[in-house]
Coordinates of C-alpha atoms and ligand atoms in Angstrom, one line a residue:
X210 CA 124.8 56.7 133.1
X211 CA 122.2 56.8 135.5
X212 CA 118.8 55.7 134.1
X213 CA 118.3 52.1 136.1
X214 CA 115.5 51.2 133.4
X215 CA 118.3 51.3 130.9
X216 CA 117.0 53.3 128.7
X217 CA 118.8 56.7 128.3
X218 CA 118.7 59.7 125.4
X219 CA 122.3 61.4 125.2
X220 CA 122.0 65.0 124.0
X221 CA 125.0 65.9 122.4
X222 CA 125.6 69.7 123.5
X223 CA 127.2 71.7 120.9
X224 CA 126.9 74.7 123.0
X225 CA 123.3 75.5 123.0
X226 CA 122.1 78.1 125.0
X227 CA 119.4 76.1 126.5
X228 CA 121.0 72.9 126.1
X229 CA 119.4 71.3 129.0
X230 CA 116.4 71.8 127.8
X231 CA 116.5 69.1 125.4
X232 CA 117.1 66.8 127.9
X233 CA 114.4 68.1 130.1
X234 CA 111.4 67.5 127.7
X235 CA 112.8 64.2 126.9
X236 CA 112.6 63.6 130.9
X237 CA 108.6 65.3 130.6
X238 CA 108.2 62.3 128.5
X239 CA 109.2 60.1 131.4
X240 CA 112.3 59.1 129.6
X241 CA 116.1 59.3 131.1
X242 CA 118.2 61.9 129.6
X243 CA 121.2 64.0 129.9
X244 CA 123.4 66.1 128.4
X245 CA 127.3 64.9 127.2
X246 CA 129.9 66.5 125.4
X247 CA 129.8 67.3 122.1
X248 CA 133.2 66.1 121.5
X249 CA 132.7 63.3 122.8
X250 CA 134.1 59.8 120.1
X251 CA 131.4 57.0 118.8
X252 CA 133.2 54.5 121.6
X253 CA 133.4 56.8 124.5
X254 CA 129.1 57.1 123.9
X255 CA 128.6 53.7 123.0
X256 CA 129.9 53.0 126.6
X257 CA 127.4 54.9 128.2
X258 CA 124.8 52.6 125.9
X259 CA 122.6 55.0 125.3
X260 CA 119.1 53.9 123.5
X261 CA 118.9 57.2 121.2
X262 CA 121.2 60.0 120.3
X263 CA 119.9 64.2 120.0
X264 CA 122.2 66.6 118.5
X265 CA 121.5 69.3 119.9
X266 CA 121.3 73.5 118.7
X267 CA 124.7 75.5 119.0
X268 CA 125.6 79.4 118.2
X269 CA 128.4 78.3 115.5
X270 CA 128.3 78.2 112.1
X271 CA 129.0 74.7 110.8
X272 CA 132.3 76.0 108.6
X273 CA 133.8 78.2 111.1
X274 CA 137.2 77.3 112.0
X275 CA 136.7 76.3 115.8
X276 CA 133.0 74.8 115.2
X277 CA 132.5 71.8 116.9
X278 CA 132.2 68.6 115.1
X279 CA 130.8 65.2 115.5
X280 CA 132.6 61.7 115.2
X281 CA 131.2 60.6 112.2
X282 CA 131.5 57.0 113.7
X283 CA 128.4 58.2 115.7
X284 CA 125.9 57.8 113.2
X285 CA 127.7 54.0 112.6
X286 CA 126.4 52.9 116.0
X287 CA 123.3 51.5 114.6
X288 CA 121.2 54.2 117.1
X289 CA 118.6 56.4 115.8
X290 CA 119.7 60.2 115.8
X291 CA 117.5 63.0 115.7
X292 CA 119.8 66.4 114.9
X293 CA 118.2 69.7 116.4
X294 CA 119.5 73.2 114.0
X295 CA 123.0 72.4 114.6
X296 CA 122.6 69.2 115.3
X297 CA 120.5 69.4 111.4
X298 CA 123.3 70.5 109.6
X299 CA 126.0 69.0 111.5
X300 CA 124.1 65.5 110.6
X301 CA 124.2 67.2 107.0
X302 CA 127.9 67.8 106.6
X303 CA 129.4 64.6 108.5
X304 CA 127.2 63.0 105.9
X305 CA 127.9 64.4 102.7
X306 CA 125.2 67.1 102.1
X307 CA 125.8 71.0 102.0
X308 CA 125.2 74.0 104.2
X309 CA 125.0 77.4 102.4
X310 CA 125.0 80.5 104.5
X311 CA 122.3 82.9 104.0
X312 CA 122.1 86.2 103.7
X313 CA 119.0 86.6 106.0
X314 CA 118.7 84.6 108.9
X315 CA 115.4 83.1 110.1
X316 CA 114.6 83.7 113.7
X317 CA 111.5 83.3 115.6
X318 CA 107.8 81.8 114.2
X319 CA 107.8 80.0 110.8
X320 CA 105.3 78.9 108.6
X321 CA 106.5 75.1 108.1
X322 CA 105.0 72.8 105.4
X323 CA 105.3 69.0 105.3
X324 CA 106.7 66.9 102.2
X325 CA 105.3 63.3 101.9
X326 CA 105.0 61.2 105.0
X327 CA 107.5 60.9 107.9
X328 CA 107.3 59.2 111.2
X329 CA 109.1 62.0 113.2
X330 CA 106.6 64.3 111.8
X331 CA 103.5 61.9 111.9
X332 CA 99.7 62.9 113.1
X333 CA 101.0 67.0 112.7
X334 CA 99.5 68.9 110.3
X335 CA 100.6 69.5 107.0
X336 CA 100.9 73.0 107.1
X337 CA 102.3 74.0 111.3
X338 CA 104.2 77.1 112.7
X339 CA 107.4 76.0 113.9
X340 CA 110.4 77.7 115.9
X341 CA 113.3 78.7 114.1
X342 CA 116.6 80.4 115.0
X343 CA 119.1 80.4 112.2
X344 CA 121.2 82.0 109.8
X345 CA 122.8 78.9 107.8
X346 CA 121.1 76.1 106.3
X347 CA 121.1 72.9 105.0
X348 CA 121.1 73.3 100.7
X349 CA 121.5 70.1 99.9
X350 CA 120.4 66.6 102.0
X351 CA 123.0 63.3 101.6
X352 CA 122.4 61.2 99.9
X353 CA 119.9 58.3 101.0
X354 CA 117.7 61.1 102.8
X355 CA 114.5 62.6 101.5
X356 CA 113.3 66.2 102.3
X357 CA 110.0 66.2 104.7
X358 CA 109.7 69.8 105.1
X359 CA 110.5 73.2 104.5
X360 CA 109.4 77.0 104.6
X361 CA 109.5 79.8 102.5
X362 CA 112.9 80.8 103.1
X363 CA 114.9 77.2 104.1
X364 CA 114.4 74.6 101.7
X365 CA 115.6 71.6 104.2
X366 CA 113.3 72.3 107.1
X367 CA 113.3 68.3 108.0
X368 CA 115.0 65.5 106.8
X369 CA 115.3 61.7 107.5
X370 CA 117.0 58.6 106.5
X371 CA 114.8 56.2 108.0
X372 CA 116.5 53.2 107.2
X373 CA 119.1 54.0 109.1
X374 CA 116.7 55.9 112.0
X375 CA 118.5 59.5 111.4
X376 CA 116.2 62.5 111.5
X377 CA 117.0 66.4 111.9
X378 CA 115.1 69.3 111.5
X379 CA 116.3 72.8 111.1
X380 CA 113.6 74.4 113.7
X381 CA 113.5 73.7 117.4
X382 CA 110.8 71.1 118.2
X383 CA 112.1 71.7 122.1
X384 CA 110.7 75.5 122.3
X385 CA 106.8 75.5 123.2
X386 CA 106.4 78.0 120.8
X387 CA 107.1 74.9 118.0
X388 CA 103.4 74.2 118.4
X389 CA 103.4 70.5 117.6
X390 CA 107.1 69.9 119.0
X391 CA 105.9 67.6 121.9
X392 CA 103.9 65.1 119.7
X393 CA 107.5 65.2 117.4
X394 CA 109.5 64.3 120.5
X395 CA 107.1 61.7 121.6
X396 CA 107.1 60.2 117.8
X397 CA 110.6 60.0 118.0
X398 CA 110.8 57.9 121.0
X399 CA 107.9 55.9 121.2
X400 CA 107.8 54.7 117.4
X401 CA 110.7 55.5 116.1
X402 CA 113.0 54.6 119.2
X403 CA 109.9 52.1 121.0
X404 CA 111.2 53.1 124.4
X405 CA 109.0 53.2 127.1
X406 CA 108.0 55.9 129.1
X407 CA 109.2 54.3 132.6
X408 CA 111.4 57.9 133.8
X409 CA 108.6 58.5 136.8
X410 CA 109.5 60.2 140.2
X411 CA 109.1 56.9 141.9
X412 CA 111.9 55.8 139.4
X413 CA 114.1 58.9 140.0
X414 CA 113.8 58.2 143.7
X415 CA 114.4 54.5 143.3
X416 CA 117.5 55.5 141.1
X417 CA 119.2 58.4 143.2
X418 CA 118.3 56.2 146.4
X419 CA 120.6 53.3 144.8
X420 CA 123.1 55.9 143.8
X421 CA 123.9 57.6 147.6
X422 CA 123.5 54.2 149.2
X423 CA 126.0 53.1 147.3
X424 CA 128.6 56.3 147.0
X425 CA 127.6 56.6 151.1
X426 CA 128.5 53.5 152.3
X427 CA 128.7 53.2 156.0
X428 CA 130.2 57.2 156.2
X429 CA 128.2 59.9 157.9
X430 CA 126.6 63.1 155.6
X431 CA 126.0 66.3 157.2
X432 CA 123.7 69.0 155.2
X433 CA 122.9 72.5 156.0
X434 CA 119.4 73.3 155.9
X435 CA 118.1 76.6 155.1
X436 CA 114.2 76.5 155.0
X437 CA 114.3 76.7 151.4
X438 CA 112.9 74.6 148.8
X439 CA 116.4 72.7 147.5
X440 CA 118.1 71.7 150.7
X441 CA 115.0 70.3 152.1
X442 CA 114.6 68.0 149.3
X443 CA 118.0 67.1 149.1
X444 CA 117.8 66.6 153.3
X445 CA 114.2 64.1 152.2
X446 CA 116.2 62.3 149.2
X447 CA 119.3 61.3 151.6
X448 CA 117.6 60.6 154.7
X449 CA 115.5 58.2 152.4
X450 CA 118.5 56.3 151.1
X451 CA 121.1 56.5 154.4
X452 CA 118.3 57.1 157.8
X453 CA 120.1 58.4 160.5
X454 CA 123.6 58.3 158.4
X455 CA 122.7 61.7 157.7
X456 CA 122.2 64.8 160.0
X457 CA 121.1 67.7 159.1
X458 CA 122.2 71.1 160.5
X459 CA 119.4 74.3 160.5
X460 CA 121.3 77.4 160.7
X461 CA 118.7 79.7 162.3
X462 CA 120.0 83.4 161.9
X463 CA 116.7 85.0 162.6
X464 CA 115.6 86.1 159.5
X465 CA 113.5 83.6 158.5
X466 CA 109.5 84.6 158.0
X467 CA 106.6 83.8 160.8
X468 CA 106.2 80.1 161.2
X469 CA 109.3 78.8 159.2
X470 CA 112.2 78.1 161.9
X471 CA 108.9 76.2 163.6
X472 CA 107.7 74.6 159.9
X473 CA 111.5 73.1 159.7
X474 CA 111.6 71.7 163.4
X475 CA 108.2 69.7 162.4
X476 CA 108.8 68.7 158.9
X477 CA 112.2 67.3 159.8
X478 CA 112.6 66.7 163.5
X479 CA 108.6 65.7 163.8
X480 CA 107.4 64.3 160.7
X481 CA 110.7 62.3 159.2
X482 CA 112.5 62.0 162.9
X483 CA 116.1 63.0 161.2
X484 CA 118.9 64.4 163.5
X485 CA 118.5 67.8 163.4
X486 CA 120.9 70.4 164.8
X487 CA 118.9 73.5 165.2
X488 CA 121.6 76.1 165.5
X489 CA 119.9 79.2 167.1
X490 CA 122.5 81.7 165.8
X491 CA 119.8 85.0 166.0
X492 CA 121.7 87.2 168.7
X493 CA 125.0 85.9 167.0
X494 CA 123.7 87.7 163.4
X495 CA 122.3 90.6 165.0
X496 CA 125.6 91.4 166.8
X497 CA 127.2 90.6 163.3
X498 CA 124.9 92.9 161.9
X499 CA 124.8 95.5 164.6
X500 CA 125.8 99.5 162.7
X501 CA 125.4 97.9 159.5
X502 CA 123.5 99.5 156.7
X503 CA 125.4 98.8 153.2
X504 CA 123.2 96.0 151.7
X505 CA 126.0 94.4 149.9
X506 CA 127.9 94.3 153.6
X507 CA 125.1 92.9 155.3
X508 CA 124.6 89.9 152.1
X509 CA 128.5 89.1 152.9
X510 CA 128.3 89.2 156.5
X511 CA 125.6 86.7 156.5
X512 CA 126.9 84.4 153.6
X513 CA 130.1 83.9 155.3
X514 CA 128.8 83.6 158.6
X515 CA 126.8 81.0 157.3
X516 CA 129.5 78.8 156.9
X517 CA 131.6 79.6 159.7
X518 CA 128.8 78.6 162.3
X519 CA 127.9 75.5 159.4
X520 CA 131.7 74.0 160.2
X521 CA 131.9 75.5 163.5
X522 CA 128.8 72.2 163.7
X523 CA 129.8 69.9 161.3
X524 CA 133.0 70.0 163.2
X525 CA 131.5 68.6 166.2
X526 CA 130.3 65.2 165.0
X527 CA 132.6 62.7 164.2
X528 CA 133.5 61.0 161.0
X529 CA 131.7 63.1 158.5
X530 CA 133.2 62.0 154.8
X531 CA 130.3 63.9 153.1
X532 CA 128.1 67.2 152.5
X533 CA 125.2 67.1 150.4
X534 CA 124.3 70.0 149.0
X535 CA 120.8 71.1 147.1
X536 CA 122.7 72.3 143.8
X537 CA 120.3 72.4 141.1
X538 CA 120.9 73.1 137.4
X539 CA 120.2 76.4 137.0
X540 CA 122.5 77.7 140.0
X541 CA 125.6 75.4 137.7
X542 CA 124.6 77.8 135.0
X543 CA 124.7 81.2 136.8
X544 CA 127.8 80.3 138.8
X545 CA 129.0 80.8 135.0
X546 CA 130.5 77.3 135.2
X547 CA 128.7 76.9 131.6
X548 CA 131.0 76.9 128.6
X549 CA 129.8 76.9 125.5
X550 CA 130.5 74.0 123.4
X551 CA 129.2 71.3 126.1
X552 CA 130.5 69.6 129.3
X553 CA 127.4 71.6 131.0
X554 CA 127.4 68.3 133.2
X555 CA 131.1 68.1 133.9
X556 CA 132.0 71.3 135.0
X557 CA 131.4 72.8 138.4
X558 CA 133.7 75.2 139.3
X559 CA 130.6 76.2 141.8
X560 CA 132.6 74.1 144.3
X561 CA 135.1 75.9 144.7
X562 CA 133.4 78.7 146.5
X563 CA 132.4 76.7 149.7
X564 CA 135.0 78.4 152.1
X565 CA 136.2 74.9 153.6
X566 CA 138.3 75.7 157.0
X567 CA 141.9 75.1 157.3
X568 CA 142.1 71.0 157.4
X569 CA 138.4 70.4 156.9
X570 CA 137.1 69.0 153.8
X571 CA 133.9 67.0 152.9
X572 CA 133.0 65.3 149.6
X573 CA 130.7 67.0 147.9
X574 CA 127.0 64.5 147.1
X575 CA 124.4 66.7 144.9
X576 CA 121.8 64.6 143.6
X577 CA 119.6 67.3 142.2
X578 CA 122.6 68.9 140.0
X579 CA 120.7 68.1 136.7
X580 CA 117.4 69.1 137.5
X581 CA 115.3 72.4 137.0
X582 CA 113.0 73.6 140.0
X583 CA 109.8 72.1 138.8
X584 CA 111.3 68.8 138.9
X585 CA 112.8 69.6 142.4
X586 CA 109.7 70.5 143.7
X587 CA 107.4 67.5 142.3
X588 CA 110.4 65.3 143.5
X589 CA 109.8 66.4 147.2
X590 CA 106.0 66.6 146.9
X591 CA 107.0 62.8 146.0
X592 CA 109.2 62.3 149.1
X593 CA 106.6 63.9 151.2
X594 CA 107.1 66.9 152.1
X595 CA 104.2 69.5 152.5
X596 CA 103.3 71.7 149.5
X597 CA 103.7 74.9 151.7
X598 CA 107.7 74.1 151.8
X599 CA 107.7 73.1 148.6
X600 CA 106.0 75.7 146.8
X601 CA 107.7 78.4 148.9
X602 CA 107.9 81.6 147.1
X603 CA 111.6 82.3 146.3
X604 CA 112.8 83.9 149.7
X605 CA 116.7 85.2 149.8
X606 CA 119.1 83.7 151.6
X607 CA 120.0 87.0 153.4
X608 CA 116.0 86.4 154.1
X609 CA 114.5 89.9 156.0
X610 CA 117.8 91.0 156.6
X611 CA 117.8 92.6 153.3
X612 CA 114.5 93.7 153.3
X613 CA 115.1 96.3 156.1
X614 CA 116.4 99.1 154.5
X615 CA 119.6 100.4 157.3
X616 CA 120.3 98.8 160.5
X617 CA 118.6 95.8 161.3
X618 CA 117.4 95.5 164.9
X619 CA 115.3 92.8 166.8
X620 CA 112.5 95.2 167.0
X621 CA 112.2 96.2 163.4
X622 CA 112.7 92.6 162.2
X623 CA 109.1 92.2 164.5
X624 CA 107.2 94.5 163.0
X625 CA 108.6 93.6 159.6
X626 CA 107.8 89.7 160.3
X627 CA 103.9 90.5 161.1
X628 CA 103.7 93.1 158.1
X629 CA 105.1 90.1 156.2
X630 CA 102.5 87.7 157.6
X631 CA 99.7 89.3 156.3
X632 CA 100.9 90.2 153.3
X633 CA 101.0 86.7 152.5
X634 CA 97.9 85.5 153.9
X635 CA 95.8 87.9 152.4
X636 CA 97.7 87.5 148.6
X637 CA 97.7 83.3 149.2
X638 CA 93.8 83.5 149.6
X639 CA 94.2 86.2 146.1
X640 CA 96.4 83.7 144.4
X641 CA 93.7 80.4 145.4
X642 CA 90.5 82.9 144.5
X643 CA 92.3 83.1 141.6
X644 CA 93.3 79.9 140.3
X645 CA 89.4 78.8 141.7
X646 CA 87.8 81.1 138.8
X647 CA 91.0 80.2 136.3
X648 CA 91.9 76.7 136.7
X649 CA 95.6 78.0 136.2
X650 CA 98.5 78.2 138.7
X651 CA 100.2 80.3 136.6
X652 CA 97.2 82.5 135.3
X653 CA 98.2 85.9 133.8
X654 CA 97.4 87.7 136.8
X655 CA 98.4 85.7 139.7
X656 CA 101.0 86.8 142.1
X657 CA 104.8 85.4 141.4
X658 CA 106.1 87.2 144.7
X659 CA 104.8 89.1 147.5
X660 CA 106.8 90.6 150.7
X661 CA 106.9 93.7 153.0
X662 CA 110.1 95.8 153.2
X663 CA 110.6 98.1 156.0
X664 CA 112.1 101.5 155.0
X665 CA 114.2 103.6 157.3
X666 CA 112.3 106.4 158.1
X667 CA 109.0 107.5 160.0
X668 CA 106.2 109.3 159.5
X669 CA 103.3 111.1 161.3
X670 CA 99.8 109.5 161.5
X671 CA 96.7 110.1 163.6
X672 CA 95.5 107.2 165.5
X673 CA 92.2 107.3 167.4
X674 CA 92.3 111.1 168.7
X675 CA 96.4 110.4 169.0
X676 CA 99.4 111.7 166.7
X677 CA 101.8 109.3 165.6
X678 CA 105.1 109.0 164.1
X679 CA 105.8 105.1 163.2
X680 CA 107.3 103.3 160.1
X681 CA 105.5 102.8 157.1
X682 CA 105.7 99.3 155.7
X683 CA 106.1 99.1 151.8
X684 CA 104.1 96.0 149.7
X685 CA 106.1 94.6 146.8
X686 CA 103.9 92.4 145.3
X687 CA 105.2 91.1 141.5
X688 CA 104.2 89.3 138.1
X689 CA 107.1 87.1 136.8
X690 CA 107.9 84.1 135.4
X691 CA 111.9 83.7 136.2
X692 CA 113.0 86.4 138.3
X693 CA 114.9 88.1 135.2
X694 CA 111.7 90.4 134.6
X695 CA 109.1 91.2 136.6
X696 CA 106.2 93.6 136.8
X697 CA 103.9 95.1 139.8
X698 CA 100.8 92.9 139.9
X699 CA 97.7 95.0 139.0
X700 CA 95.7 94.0 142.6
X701 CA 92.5 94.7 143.1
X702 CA 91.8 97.9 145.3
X703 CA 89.6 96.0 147.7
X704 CA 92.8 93.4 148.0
X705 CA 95.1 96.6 148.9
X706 CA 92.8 97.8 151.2
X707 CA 92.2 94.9 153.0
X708 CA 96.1 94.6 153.8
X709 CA 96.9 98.3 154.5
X710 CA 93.9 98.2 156.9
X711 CA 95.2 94.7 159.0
X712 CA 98.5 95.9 158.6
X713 CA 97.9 99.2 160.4
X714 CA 95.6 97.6 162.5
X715 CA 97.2 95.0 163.8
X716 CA 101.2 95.5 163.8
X717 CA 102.5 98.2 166.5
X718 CA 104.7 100.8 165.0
X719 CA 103.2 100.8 161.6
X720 CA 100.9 103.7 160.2
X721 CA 101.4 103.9 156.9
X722 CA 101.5 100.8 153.9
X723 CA 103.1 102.4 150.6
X724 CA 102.6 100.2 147.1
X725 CA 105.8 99.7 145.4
X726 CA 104.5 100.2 141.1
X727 CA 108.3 99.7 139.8
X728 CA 108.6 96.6 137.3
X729 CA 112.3 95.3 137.1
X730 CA 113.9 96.6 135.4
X731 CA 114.7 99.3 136.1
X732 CA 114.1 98.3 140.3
X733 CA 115.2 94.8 141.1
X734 CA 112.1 93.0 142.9
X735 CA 114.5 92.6 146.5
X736 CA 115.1 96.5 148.1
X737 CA 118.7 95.4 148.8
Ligands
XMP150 P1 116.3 90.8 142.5 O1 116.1 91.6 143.7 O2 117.7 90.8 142.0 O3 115.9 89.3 142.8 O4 115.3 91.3 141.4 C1 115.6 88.3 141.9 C2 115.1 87.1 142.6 O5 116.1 86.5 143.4 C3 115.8 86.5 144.8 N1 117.0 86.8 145.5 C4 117.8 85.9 146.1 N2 117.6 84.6 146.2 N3 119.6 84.5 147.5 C5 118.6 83.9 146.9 O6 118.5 82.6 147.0 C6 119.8 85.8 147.5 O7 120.7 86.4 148.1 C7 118.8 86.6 146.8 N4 118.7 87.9 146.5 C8 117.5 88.0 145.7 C9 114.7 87.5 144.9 O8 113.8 87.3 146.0 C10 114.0 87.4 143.6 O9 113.1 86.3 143.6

């Protein structure tokens, strides 16, 4: 496993649907964790030496006829366990109590109320809403394990053996909406488990340093670098463990926003001194591009364009064994690699889409594969990059290409780059005048995404004493907190104003600034 302070939490996934999750907070508590199999035997994990077992949640019921199981041998090792809803009465079965289906399930907010004392459940109140999702239940504990909770409808809401350090609880002490769930997690492994919380960034570093140095060798890595927040950590992460062993390739296909080809050439060339190869592809991807309106034609014309001028590079420098790639978790999980019942960690089929030319083939090193953006981002923060790369709104990889509705031309992508400009400037100062007054990055009100799209048509105007007929720019400014959702942030009407009047004021060709008020759904945030 990878922690190098030894000290290491498996989560056992039984299929959760947040599975990672688990193994996040654990790592919020500055302690190593990671998901493994569910299926996985009592030796194969005592291999791995982990200091503390989780079981986590899982969709199955515990008697259906494919439900996972554990190896009972597991709670043998001598390790303290803590069993998550499935994990509860899977710990419940393997050790002789009973699960009882119920007719009425129990999902969402719960009124949970303590029984006697219990380290897991120490310095909580005795009375505590809690987070539950669940349909069976746990009847009857085994033997050797006293009841420490339970609400109105689930009699076996937390139970421990502490002599033998195994704890479960039917709820989800992972969820935030389990109010006291941290405090639980924290008495589970700093008493119960007495690890210490030594999982910082400056150990992660340390750790993943070790790790390429070692896998790396002597061999050359090439990365392509997009601008965007997870290759350019990844490009910080392995220059800091190989140098110059790694060079980094910028495919510049024009679409980027104002100031970011130039941001990438300082950050990287400048301020770390890495080989960079700053491909300037532009007239290459409007030619690509030329007639083209069909936004999923343009997306594929670009994505595998991409690649072909990538290699066309990488195939210039000699004896390149590896690409490193700024995979993160969340992009294993939408590639659909994700199977339920576990081997989240083991599976990525995502691979298999890089369109590798005839002959050419690199080994594949992604050292952020198991972490969430947050983590990404405070990782390069910690590498040293500049907080205006790293907390770059999220920006498609298609970039303004997509946000010019028809043919894109060199012209259009001009006006639509200043348009774009001070949109952002004026809803950055927004967002900071915010979080001055709120304290809060993520304050209710606050900006999630903000862009200009340029539609395909024209307008008239009146300009001084002077008819027009320009483009009108559109504003799509949302609220989110994933993408998934979004709504149309409720700006002020001085803010609006402010941008139509620069906008129309200071970008030739534009005479008109429309407000986009669609939440998605039913829109999608991106025009194309
Ligand atoms: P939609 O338009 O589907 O976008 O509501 C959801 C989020 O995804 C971003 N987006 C992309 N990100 N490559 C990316 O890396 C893409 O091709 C892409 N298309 C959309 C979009 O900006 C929004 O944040």
């Amino acid at each position: 496993m990878e922690s190098g302070t030894g000290q290491f939490v498996a989560v056992l996934d039984f299929g959760a649907q947040y599975g990672q999750l688990i193994a996040r907070r654990v790592r919020d508590l500055h302690v190593y964790s990671e998901l493994v199999p569910c299926d996985i035997t009592a030796s194969e994990l005592a291999a791995l030496a982990p200091a503390a077992i989780i079981l986590s949640g899982g969709p199955a019921s515990v008697y259906a006829d494919d439900a996972p199981h554990v190896d009972p041998a597991i709670f043998d090792l001598g390790l303290p366990v803590l069993g998550f809803c499935y994990g509860h009465q899977i710990m419940a079965v393997t050790l002789g109590g009973e699960v009882a289906h119920a007719e009425k399930g129990e999902y969402g907010p719960a009124e949970l109320a303590r029984m006697g004392s219990s380290e897991l459940l120490a310095s909580t109140p005795g009375e505590q809403t809690v987070w539950m999702s669940h349909r069976d239940s746990v009847s009857h504990a085994p033997d050797g394990f006293t009841i420490t909770a339970h609400t109105e409808t689930c009699p076996v809401a937390a139970m421990e053996c502490a002599a033998r350090r195994l704890y479960s609880t039917q709820f989800h002490p992972e969820v935030r909406h389990t109010a006291h769930g941290r405090r639980m997690l924290e008495n589970f492994l700093f008493g119960i488990c007495r690890l210490e919380p030594s999982w910082t960034m400056e150990g992660i570093i340390e750790e993943k340093v070790a790790q390429i140095r070692e896998r790396v060798g002597e061999d050359r890595v090439i990365l392509g670098l997009s601008g965007g927040v997870d290759s350019s950590v990844v490009a910080a992460l392995v220059h800091r463990a190989i140098g110059n062993q790694l060079t980094c390739v910028f495919v510049n296909h024009g679409f980027l926003r104002k100031g970011e080809p130039e941001m990438v050439e300082e950050v990287f060339r400048d301020q770390f001194k890495m080989p960079l190869v700053h491909v300037h592809a532009e007239e290459r991807y409007l030619q690509l591009l030329a007639g083209v309106t069909e936004p999923e034609e343009k997306r594929r014309r670009i994505g595998t364009e991409f690649w072909k001028v990538f290699f066309e590079e990488a195939q210039r420098l000699d004896g390149v064994r590896f690409m490193a790639q700024g995979t993160i978790y969340p992009d294993i999980i939408e590639s659909g690699a994700r199977k339920s019942g576990g081997k989240a960690s083991t599976i990525k089929s995502h691979h298999n889409l890089i369109p590798f030319p005839e002959g050419v083939h690199f080994d594949l090193i992604e050292p952020l594969d198991h972490f969430f953006k947050d983590e990404v981002r405070e990782l390069g923060i910690a590498l040293g990059l500049p907080a205006k790369m790293v907390y770059r709104q999220p920006f498609p990889g298609p970039g303004l290409a997509i946000r010019i509705i028809g043919e894109v031309t060199t012209e259009k992508l001009e006006m639509l780059r200043d348009a774009d400009a001070v949109i952002r400037e004026e809803l950055d100062a927004y967002n900071e005048d915010l979080f001055a007054k709120t304290g809060d990055r993520n304050s209710e009100h606050s900006c999630w995404q903000y862009f200009a799209v340029l539609p395909d048509i024209k307008s008239v105007g009146v300009m001084g004493d002077e008819r027009t007929y320009a483009r009108p720019v559109i504003l799509r400014a949302v609220e989110s907190a994933d993408a998934m959702t979004a709504d149309w942030a409720r700006l002020p009407y001085d803010v609006l104003a402010r941008i139509s009047g620069r906008i129309v004021g200071e970008v030739a060709g534009i005479n008109r600034v429309v407000y986009d008020i669609t939440p998605k759904p039913p829109a999608t945030i991106e025009w194309e």
